[in-house]
PDB file of C-alpha atoms in Angstrom:
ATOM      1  CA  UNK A 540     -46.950 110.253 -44.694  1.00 83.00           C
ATOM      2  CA  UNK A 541     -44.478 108.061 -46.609  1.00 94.00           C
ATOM      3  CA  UNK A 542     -45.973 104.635 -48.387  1.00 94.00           C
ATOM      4  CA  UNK A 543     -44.704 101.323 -46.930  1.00 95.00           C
ATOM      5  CA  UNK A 544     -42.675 100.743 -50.266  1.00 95.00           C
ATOM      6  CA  UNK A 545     -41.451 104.517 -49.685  1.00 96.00           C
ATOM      7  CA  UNK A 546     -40.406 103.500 -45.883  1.00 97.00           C
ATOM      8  CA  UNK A 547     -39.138 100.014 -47.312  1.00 97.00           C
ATOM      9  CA  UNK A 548     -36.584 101.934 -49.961  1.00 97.00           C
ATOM     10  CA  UNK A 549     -35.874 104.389 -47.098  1.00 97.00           C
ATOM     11  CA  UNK A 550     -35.092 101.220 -44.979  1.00 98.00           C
ATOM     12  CA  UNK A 551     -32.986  98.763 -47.620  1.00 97.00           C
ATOM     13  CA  UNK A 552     -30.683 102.054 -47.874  1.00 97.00           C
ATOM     14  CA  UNK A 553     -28.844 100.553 -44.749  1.00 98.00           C
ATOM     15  CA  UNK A 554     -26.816  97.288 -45.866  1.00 97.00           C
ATOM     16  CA  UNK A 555     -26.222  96.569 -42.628  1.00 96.00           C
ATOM     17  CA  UNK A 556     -29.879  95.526 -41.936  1.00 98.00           C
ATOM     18  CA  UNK A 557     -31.388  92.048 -43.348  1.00 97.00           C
ATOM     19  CA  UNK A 558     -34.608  92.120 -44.781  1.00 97.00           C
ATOM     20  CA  UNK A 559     -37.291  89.415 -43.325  1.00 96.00           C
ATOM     21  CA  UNK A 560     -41.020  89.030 -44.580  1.00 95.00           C
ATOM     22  CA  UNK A 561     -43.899  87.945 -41.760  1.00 94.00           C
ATOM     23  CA  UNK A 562     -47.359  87.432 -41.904  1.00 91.00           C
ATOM     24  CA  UNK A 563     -50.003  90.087 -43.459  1.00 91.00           C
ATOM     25  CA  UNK A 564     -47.687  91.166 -45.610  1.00 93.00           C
ATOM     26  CA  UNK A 565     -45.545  92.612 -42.891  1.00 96.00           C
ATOM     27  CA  UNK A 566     -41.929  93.235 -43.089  1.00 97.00           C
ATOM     28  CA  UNK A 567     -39.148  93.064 -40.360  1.00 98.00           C
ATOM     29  CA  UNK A 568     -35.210  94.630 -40.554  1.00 98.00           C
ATOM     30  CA  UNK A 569     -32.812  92.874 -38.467  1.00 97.00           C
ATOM     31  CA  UNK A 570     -29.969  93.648 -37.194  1.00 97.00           C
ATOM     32  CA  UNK A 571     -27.451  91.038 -37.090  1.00 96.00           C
ATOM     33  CA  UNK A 572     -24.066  92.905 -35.660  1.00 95.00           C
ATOM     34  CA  UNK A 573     -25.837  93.778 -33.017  1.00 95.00           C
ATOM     35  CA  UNK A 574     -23.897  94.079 -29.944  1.00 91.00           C
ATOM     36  CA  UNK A 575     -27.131  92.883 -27.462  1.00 90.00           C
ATOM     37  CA  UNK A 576     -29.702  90.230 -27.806  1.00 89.00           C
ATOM     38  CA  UNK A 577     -31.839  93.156 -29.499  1.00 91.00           C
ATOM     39  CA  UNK A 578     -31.945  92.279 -33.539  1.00 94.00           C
ATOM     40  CA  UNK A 579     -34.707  93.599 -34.351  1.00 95.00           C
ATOM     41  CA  UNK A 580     -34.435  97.346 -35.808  1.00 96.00           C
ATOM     42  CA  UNK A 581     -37.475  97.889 -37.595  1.00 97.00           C
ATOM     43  CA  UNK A 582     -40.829  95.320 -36.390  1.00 97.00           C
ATOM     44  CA  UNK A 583     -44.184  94.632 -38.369  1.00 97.00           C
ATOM     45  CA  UNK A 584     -43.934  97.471 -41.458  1.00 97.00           C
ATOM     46  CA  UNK A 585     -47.484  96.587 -42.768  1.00 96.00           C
ATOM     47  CA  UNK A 586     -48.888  97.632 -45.930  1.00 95.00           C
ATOM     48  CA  UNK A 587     -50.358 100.407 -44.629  1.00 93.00           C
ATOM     49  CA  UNK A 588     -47.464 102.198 -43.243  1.00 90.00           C
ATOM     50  CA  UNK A 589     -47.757 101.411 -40.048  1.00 94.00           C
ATOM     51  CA  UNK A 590     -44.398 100.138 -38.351  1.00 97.00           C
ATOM     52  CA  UNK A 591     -42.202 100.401 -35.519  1.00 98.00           C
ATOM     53  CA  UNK A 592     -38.296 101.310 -34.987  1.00 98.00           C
ATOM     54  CA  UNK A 593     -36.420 100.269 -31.970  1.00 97.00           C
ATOM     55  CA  UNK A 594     -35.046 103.188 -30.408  1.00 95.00           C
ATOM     56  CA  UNK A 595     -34.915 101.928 -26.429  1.00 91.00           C
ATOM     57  CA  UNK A 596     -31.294 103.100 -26.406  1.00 86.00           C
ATOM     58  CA  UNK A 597     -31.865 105.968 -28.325  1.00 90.00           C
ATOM     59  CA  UNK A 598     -32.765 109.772 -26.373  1.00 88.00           C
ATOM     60  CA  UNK A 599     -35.599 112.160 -27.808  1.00 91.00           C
ATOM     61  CA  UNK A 600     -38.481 109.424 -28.747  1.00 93.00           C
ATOM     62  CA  UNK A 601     -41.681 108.356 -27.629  1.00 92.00           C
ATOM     63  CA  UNK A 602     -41.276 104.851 -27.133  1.00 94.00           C
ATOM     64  CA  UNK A 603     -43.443 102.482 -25.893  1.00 95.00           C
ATOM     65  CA  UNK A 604     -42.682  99.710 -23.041  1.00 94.00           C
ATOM     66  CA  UNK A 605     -41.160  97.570 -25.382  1.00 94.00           C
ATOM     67  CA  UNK A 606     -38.672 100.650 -26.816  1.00 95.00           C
ATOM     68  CA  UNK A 607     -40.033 100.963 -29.828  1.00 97.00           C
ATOM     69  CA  UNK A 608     -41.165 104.060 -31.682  1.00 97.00           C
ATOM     70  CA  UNK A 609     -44.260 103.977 -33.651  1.00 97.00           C
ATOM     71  CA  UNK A 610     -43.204 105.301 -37.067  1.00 97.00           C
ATOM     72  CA  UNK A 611     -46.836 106.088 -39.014  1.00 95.00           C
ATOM     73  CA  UNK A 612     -46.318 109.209 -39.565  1.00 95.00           C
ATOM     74  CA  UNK A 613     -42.580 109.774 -40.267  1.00 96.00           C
ATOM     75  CA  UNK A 614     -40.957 111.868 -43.020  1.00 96.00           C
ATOM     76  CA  UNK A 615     -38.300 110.341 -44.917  1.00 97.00           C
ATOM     77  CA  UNK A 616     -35.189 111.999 -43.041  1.00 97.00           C
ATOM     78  CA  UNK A 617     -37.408 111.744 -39.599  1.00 96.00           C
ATOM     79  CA  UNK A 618     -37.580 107.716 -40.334  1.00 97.00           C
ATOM     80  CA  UNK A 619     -33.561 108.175 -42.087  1.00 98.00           C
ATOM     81  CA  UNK A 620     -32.226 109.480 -38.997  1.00 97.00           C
ATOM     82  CA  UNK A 621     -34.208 106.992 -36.010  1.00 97.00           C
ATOM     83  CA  UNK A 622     -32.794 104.136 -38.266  1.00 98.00           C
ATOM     84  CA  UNK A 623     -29.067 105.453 -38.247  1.00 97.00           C
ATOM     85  CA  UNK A 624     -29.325 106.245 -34.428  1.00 96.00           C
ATOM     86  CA  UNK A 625     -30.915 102.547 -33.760  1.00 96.00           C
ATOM     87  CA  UNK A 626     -28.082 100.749 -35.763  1.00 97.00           C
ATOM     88  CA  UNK A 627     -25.448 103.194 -33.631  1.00 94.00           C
ATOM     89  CA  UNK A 628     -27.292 102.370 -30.033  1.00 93.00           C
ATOM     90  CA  UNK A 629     -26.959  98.499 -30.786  1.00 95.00           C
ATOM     91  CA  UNK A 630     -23.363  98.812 -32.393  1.00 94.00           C
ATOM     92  CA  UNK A 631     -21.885 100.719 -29.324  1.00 89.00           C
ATOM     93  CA  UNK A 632     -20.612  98.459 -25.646  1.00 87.00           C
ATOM     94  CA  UNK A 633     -21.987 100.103 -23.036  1.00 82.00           C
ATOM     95  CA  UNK A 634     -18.329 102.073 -22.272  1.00 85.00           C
ATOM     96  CA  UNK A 635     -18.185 103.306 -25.697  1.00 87.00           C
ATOM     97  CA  UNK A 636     -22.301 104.442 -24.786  1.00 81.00           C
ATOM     98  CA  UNK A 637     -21.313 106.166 -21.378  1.00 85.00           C
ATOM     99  CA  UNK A 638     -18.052 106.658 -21.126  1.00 91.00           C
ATOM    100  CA  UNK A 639     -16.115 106.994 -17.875  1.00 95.00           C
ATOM    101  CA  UNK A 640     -12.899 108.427 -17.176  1.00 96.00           C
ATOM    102  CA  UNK A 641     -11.969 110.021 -13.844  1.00 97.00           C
ATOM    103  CA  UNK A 642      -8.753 111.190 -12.217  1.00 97.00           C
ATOM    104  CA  UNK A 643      -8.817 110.681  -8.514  1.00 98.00           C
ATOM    105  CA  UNK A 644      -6.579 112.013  -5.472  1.00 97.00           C
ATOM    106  CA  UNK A 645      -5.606 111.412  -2.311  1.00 97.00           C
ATOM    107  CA  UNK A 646      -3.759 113.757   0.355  1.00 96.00           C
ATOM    108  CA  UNK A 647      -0.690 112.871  -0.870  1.00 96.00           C
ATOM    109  CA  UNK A 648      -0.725 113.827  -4.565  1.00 95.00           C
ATOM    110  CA  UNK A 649      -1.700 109.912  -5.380  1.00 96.00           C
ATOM    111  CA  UNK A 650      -3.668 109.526  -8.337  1.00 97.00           C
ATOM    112  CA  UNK A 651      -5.472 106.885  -9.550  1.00 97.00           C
ATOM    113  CA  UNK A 652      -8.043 106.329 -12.254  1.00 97.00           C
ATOM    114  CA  UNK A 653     -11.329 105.068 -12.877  1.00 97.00           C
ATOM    115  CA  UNK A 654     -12.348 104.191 -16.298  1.00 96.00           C
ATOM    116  CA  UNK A 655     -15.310 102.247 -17.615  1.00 95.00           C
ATOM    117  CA  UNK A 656     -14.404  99.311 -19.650  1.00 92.00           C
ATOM    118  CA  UNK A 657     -16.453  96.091 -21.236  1.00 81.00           C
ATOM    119  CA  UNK A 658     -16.789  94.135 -18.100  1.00 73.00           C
ATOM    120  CA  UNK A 659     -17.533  97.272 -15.647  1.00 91.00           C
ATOM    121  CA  UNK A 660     -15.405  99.385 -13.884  1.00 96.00           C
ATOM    122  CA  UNK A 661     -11.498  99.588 -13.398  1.00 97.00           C
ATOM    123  CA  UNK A 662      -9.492 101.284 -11.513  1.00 97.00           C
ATOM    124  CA  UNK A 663      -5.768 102.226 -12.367  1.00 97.00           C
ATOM    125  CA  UNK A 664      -2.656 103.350 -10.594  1.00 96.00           C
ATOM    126  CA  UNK A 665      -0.762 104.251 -13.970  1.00 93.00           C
ATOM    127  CA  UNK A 666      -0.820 101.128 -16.639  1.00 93.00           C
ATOM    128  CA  UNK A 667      -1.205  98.566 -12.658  1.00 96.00           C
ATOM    129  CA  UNK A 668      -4.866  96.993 -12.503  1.00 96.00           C
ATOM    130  CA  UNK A 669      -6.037  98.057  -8.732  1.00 95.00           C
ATOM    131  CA  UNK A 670      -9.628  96.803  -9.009  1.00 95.00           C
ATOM    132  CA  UNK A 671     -12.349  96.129 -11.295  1.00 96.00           C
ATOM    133  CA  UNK A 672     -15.946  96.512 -10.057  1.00 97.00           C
ATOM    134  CA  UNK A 673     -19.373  95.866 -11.571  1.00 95.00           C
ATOM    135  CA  UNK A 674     -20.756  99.247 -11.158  1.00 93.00           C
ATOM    136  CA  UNK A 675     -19.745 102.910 -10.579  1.00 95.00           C
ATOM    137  CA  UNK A 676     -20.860 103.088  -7.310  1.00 96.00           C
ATOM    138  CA  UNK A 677     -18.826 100.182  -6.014  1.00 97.00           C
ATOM    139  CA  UNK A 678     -15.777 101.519  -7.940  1.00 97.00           C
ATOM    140  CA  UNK A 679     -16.369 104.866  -6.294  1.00 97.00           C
ATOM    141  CA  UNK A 680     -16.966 103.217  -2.656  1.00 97.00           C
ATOM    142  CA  UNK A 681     -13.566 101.876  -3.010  1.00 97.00           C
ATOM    143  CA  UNK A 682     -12.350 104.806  -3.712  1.00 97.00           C
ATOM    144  CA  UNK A 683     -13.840 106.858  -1.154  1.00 97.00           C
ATOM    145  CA  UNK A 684     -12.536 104.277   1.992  1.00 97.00           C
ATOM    146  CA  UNK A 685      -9.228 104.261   0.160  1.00 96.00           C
ATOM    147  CA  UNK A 686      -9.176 108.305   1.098  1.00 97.00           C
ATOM    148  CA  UNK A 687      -9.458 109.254  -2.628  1.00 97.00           C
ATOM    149  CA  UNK A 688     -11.412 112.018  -4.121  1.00 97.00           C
ATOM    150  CA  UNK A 689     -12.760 112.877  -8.052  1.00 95.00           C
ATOM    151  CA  UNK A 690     -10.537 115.760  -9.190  1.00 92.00           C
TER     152      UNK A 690
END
């Protein structure tokens, strides 16, 4: 197990997080460039090496309801590499996250495309705006009654 002033070097490696000191000599990491009201990277490192890292948008942890990852027993890459992929989760839009870009046909060799953007869904008929929708399924709807089908 790494010491908290092992974690906290580990930690200040990443200039794009801003240190912040609480109570009982806990320590906070904030993200400020953070894409989503989430700032808060790494929450209560205490003294004795307990801590947590926000990883609610990040795949392949344990996290409890609030996202976060309890990081005791970390190794110094383990704790390295949660950080990196927390920064990345809160620095991506939600397109750039889950991209979406579909080619769609009709009977008569009419295309258009749908393609995830900031505000939600759009679909295309070359560079022409047809619709923009808040989610997927809408866009896809549309679609569907317009006698269009994914390629």
């Amino acid at each position: 197990m790494l010491s908290f002033e092992e974690k906290i070097a580990i930690i200040e490696e990443f200039d794009q997080l801003e240190k912040k000191e609480v109570s009982l000599g806990r320590v906070n990491f904030h993200f400020e460039n953070s894409l989503y009201d989430k700032k808060n990277i790494v929450y209560h490192l205490h003294p004795n090496g307990n801590g947590f890292v926000y990883a609610g948008e990040v795949e392949g942890y344990p996290t409890d309801s609030k996202g976060m990852v309890n990081i005791r027993d970390f190794g110094a890459d383990e704790l390295r590499n949660l950080v990196q992929e927390a920064i990345e989760s809160l620095s991506a839009t939600p397109a750039e996250k889950n991209p979406v870009l579909e080619e769609w046909m009709n009977d008569f060799n009419q295309s258009l495309v749908l393609m995830r953007e900031e505000d939600g869904y759009n679909v295309y008929a070359d560079e022409a705006l047809e619709g923009t929708f808040n989610s997927y399924e809408e866009a896809a709807n549309f679609l569907e009654q317009e006698g269009f089908s994914r390629v």
